[in-house]
XYZ file of C-alpha atoms in Angstrom:
396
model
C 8.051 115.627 -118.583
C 7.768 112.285 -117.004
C 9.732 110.442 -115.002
C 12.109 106.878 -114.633
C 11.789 103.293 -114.773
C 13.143 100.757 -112.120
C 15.681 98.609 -114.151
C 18.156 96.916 -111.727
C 21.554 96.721 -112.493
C 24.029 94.284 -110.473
C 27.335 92.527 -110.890
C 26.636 89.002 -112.555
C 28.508 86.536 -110.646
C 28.280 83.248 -109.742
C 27.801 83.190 -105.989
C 27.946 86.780 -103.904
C 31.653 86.910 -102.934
C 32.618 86.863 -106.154
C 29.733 89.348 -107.202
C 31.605 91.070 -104.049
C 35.033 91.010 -106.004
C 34.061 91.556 -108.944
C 32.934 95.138 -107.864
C 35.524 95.930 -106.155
C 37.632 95.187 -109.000
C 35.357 97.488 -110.878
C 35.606 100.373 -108.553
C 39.969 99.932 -108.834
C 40.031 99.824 -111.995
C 38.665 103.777 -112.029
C 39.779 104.597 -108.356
C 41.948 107.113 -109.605
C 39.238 108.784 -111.861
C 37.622 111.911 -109.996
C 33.971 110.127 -109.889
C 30.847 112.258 -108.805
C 30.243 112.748 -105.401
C 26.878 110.793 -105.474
C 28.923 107.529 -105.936
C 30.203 107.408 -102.939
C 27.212 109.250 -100.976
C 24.676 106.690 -102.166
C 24.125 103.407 -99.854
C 23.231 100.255 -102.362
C 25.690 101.968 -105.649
C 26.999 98.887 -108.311
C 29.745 98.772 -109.983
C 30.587 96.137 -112.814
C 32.999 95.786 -115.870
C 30.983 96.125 -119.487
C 32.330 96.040 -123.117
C 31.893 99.117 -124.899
C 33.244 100.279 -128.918
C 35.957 101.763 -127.196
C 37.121 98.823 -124.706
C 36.053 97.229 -121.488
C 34.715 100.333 -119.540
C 33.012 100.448 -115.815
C 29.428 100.945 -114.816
C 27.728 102.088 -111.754
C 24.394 102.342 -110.791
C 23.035 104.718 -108.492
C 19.349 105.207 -106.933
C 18.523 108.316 -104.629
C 14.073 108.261 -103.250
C 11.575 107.979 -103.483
C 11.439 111.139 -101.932
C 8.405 113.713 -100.918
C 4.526 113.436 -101.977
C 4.734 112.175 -105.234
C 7.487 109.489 -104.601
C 10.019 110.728 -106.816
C 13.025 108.360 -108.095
C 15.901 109.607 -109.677
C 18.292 106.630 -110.799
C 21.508 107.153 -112.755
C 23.688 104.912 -114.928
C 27.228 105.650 -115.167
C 29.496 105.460 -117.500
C 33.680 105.600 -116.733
C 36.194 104.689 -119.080
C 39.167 103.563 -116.932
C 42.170 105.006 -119.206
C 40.493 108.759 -120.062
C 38.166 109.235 -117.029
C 35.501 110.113 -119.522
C 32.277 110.255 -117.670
C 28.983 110.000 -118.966
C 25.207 109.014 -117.495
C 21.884 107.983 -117.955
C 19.178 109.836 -115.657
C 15.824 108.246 -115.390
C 13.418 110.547 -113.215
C 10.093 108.689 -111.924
C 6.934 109.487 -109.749
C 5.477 107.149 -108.008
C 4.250 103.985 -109.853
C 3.073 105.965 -113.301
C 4.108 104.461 -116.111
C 5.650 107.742 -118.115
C 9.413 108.532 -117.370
C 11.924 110.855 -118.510
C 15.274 110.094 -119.232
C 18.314 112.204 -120.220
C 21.938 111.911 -121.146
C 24.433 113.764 -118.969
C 27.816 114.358 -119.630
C 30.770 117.063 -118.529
C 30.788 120.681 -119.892
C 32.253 120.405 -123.491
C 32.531 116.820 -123.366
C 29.543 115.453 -125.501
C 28.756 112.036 -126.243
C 29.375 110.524 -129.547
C 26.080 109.062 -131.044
C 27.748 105.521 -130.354
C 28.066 106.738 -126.649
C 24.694 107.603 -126.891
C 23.344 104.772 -128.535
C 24.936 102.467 -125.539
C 23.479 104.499 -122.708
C 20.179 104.010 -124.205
C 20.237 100.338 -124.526
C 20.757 100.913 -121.253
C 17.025 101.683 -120.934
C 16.159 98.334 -121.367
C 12.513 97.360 -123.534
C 13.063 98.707 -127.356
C 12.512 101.329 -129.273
C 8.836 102.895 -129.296
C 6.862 100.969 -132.532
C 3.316 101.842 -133.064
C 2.881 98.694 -135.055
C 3.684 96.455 -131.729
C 0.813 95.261 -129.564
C 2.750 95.703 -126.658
C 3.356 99.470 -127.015
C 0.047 100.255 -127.310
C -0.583 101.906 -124.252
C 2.464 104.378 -124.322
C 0.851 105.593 -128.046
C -2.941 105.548 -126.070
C -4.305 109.280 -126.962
C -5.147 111.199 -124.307
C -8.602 112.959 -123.630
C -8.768 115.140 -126.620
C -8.493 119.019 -125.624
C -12.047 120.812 -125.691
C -13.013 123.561 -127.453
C -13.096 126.656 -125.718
C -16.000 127.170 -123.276
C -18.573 129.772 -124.667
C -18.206 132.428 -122.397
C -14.231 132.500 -123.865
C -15.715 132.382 -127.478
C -17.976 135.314 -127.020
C -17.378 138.951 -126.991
C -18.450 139.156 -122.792
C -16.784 139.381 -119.824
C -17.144 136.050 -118.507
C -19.252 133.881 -116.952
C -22.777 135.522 -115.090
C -22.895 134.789 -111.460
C -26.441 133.065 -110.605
C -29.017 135.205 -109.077
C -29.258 135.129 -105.631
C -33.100 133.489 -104.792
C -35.765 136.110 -102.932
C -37.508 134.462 -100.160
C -40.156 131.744 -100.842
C -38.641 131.646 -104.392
C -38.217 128.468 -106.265
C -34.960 127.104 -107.793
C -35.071 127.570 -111.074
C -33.947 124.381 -113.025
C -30.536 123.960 -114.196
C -29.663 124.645 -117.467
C -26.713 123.136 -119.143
C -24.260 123.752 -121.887
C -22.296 120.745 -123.304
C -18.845 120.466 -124.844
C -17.693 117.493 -127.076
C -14.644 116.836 -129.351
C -14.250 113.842 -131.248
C -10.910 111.518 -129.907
C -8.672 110.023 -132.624
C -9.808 107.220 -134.502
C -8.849 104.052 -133.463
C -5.756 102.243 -134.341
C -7.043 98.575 -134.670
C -4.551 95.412 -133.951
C -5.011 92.299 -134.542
C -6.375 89.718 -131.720
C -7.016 90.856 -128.029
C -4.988 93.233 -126.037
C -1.714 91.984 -124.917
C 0.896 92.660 -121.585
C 2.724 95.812 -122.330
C 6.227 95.881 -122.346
C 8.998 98.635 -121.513
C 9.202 101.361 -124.313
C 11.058 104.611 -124.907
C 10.933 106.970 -127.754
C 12.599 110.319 -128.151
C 10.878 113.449 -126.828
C 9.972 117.105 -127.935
C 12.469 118.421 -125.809
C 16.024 119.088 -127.006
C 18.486 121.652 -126.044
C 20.809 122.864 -128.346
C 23.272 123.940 -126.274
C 24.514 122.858 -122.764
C 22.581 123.754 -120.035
C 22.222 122.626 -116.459
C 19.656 119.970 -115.810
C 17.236 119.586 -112.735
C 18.787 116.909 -110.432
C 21.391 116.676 -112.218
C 25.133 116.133 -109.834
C 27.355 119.003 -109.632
C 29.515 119.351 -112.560
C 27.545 117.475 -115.637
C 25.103 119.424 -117.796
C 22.895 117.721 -120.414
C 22.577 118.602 -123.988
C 20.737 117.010 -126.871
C 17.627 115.175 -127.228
C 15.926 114.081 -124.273
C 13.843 110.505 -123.962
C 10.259 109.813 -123.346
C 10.205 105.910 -121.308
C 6.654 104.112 -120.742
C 6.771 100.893 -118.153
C 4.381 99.334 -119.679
C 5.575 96.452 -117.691
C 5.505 97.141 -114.053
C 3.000 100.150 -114.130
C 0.448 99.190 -116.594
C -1.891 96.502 -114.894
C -5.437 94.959 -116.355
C -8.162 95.989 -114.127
C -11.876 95.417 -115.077
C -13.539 94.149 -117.788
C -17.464 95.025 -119.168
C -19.461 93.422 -121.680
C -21.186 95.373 -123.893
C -22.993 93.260 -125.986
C -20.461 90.946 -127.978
C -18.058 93.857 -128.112
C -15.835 94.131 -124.692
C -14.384 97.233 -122.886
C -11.252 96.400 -120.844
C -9.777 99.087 -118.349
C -6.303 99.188 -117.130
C -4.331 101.670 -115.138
C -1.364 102.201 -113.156
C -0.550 101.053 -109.660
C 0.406 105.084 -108.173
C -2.116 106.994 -106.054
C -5.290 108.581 -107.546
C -3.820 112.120 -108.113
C -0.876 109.953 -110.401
C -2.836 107.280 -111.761
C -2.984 106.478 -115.267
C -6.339 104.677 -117.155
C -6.394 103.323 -120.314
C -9.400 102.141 -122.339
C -8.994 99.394 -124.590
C -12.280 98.389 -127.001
C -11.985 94.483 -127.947
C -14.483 93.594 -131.043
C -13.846 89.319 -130.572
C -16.171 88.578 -133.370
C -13.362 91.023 -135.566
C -10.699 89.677 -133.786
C -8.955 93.197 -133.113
C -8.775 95.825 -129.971
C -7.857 99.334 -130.246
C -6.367 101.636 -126.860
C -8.953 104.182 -127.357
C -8.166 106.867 -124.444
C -6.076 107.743 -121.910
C -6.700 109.500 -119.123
C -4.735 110.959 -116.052
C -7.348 111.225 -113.985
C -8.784 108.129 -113.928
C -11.473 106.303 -116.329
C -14.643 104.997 -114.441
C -17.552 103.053 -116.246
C -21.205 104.799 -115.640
C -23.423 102.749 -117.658
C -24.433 102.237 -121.684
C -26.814 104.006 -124.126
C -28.087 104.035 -127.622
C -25.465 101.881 -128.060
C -22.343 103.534 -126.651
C -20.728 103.204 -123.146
C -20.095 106.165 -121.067
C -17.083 106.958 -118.484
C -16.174 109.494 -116.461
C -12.969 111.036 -115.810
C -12.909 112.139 -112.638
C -9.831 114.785 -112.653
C -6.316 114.156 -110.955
C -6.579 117.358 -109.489
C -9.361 119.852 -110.138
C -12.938 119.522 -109.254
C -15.522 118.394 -111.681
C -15.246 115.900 -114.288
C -15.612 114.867 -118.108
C -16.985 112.311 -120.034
C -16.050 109.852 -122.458
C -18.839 108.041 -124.812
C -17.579 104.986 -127.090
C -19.546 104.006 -129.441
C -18.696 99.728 -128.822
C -19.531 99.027 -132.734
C -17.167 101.529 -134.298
C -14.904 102.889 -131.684
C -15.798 106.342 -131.857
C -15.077 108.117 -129.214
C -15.732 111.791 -127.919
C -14.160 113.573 -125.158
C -17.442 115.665 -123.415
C -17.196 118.223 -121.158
C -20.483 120.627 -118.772
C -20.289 124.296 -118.944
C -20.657 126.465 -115.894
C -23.893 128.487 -116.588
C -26.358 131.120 -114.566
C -27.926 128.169 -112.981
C -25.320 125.154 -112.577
C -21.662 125.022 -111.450
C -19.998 121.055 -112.623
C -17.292 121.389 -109.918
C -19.728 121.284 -107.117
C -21.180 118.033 -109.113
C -19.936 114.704 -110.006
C -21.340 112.011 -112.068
C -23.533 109.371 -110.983
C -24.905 107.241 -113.169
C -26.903 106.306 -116.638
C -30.855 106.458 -116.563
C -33.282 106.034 -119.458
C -33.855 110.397 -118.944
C -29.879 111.247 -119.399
C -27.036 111.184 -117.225
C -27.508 111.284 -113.488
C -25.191 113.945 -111.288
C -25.266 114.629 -107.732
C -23.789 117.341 -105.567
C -20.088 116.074 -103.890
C -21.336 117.220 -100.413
C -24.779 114.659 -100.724
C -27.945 115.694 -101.061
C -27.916 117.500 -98.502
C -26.188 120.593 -100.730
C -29.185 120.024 -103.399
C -30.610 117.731 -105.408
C -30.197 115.486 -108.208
C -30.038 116.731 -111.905
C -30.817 114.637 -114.921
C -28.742 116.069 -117.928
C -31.250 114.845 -120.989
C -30.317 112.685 -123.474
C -30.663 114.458 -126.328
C -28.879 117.618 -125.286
C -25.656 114.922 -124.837
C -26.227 113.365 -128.065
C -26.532 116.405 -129.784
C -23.030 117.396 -128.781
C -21.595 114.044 -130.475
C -23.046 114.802 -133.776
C -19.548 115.562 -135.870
C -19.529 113.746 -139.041
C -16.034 113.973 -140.001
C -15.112 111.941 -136.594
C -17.809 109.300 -137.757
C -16.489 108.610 -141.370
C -12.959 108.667 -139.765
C -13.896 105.678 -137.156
C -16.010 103.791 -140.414
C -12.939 103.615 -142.639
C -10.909 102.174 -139.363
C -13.282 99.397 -139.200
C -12.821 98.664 -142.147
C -9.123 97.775 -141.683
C -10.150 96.020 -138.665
C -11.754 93.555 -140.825
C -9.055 92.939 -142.646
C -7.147 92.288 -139.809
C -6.192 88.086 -139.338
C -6.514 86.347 -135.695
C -3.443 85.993 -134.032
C -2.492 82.220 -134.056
C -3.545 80.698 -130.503
């Protein structure tokens, strides 16, 4: 699950004293409510009056981190009807700057909220509801690097991968040989004009629990039930970065502002003389431009966490892309390698320590290209173009 987006919530007033009053009138108008605990523990907590179905009603806002290695937020938004004490919140749960959040409703055991309830806590949320269709959601729809198929010492009938022979004296290395991985990505979902700013978006997520159960953070005495809610800040956390020309077609990167081992990259493919762009990819390890070939560019994904690295190949006419992956064999480990660069013999690696730990390796052209050959992915990406041509400008 993700984590929460940094929406801030004050008393509107016309100058601060009466901001001032106006929460303290707030805070009367349920003093004799038992409130959670964190209310009153929290330094920087709002109140202010809102209108609700049901009658004027109070809101508070709460914020505890960020907190340990990842920068965690939690941020509430609280929900007390004066006359009942009913008691309901919003929890938004965030790490760091990346863009995906999680947000949940929580409520009292046996006290439920009532889809308009619900409905009002997530407007809450601010930004709209998740569309495909708008230009500004695109990133929070962005596939992400397409699982692999399974490596070939887990398709075969053997007990693993074979440990490389250990060299007699005077011996030569004998030269790497390599196994390569690809599966086609998604085809591209083509919009009109060039990428745009993203905006705020939330969607429902898989996760629902059918019964009440105690959430993770959550203050003593409130459960959550129900469906929980997927959030993308597309508008704080989702910043342009580079742009390459390839051709007349034009790759533009973007990613998020959190450290490396939380960073999102997205990939968006711009076709100007079509006037569309597609978000091709995204990746939470990072997306890194190596060079172009036959046509298509090539990235690397360095990993958030674990050593090594894939690939990503676009092909900048079509969008095609394909999600590539090396194979640990007798004679080469990938995690003790990391992608350098493109060459006119294949893609360039080196060892992470220098060359100091070995040498260079070229993996051949034609033994990467051979891995992309899946026709089904290619008639997929043809048909998409078309529609792309279809597509009208957007009106300067």
């Amino acid at each position: 699950m993700g984590f929460p987006l940094f929406l801030t919530v004050a008393v509107v007033a016309s100058a601060p004293d009466a901001g001032a009053a106006a929460g303290s009138e707030a805070r009367a108008a349920v003093a004799s409510c038992a409130r959670p605990a964190v209310l009153d523990a929290v330094d920087g907590t709002t109140a202010e009056f809102v209108e609700t179905p049901a009658g004027r009603a109070v809101r508070f806002y709460e914020k505890n981190g960020p907190s340990g290695s990842g920068r965690y937020v939690t941020e509430r938004r609280w929900l007390i009807v004066p006359k009942t004490c009913r008691t309901l919140a919003l929890q938004m749960d965030c790490a760091g700057g990346h863009p995906e959040c999680s947000a949940q409703v929580l409520h009292r055991p046996g006290q439920p909220p009532t889809d308009p309830e619900r409905e009002l806590l997530l407007s809450w949320l601010g930004g709209t509801r998740r569309d495909p269709k708008k230009p500004e959601h695109q990133a929070s729809i962005a596939p992400g690097l397409a699982p692999l198929p399974p490596k070939w010492e887990e398709a075969s009938d053997g007990d693993g991968e074979e440990d490389a022979p250990e060299p007699t004296r005077g011996a030569k290395t004998p030269p790497a040989s390599f196994i390569v991985r690809a599966v086609a990505q998604p085809p591209p979902r083509w919009l009109a004009g060039p990428p745009v700013a993203q905006s705020l978006s939330w969607a429902e997520s898989h996760v629902f629990a059918d019964k009440e159960e105690d959430s993770i953070g959550a203050p003593e005495g409130f459960v959550s039930s129900g469906r929980f809610y997927s959030v993308h800040r597309g508008d704080c956390c989702v910043r342009a970065d580079a742009v390459r020309e390839a051709g007349t077609e034009r790759l533009r990167f973007f990613s998020s502002p959190s450290r490396a081992i939380q960073k999102a990259s997205y990939v968006v493919l711009e076709l100007p003389k079509r006037h569309c762009a597609a978000w091709l990819a995204a990746s939470e390890g990072g997306l890194q431009w190596l060079g172009m070939h036959g046509g298509r560019a090539w990235l690397k994904s360095p990993g958030a966490l674990d050593p090594g690295f894939s690939l990503l190949a676009i092909d900048v006419k079509s969008g095609a892309a394909w999600h590539l992956d090396l194979d640990r064999t007798a004679t080469f480990n990938p995690d003790a390698y990391r992608a350098r660069a493109v060459t006119k013999a294949g893609l360039l690696i080196e060892p992470f320590d220098g060359e100091a730990s070995g040498p260079r390796k070229t993996v051949p052209w034609a033994l990467l290209e051979r891995a992309l050959r899946d026709p089904g992915a290619v008639g997929d990406s043809v048909l998409m173009m078309g529609a792309c041509r279809r597509l009208r400008p957007i009106p300067p």
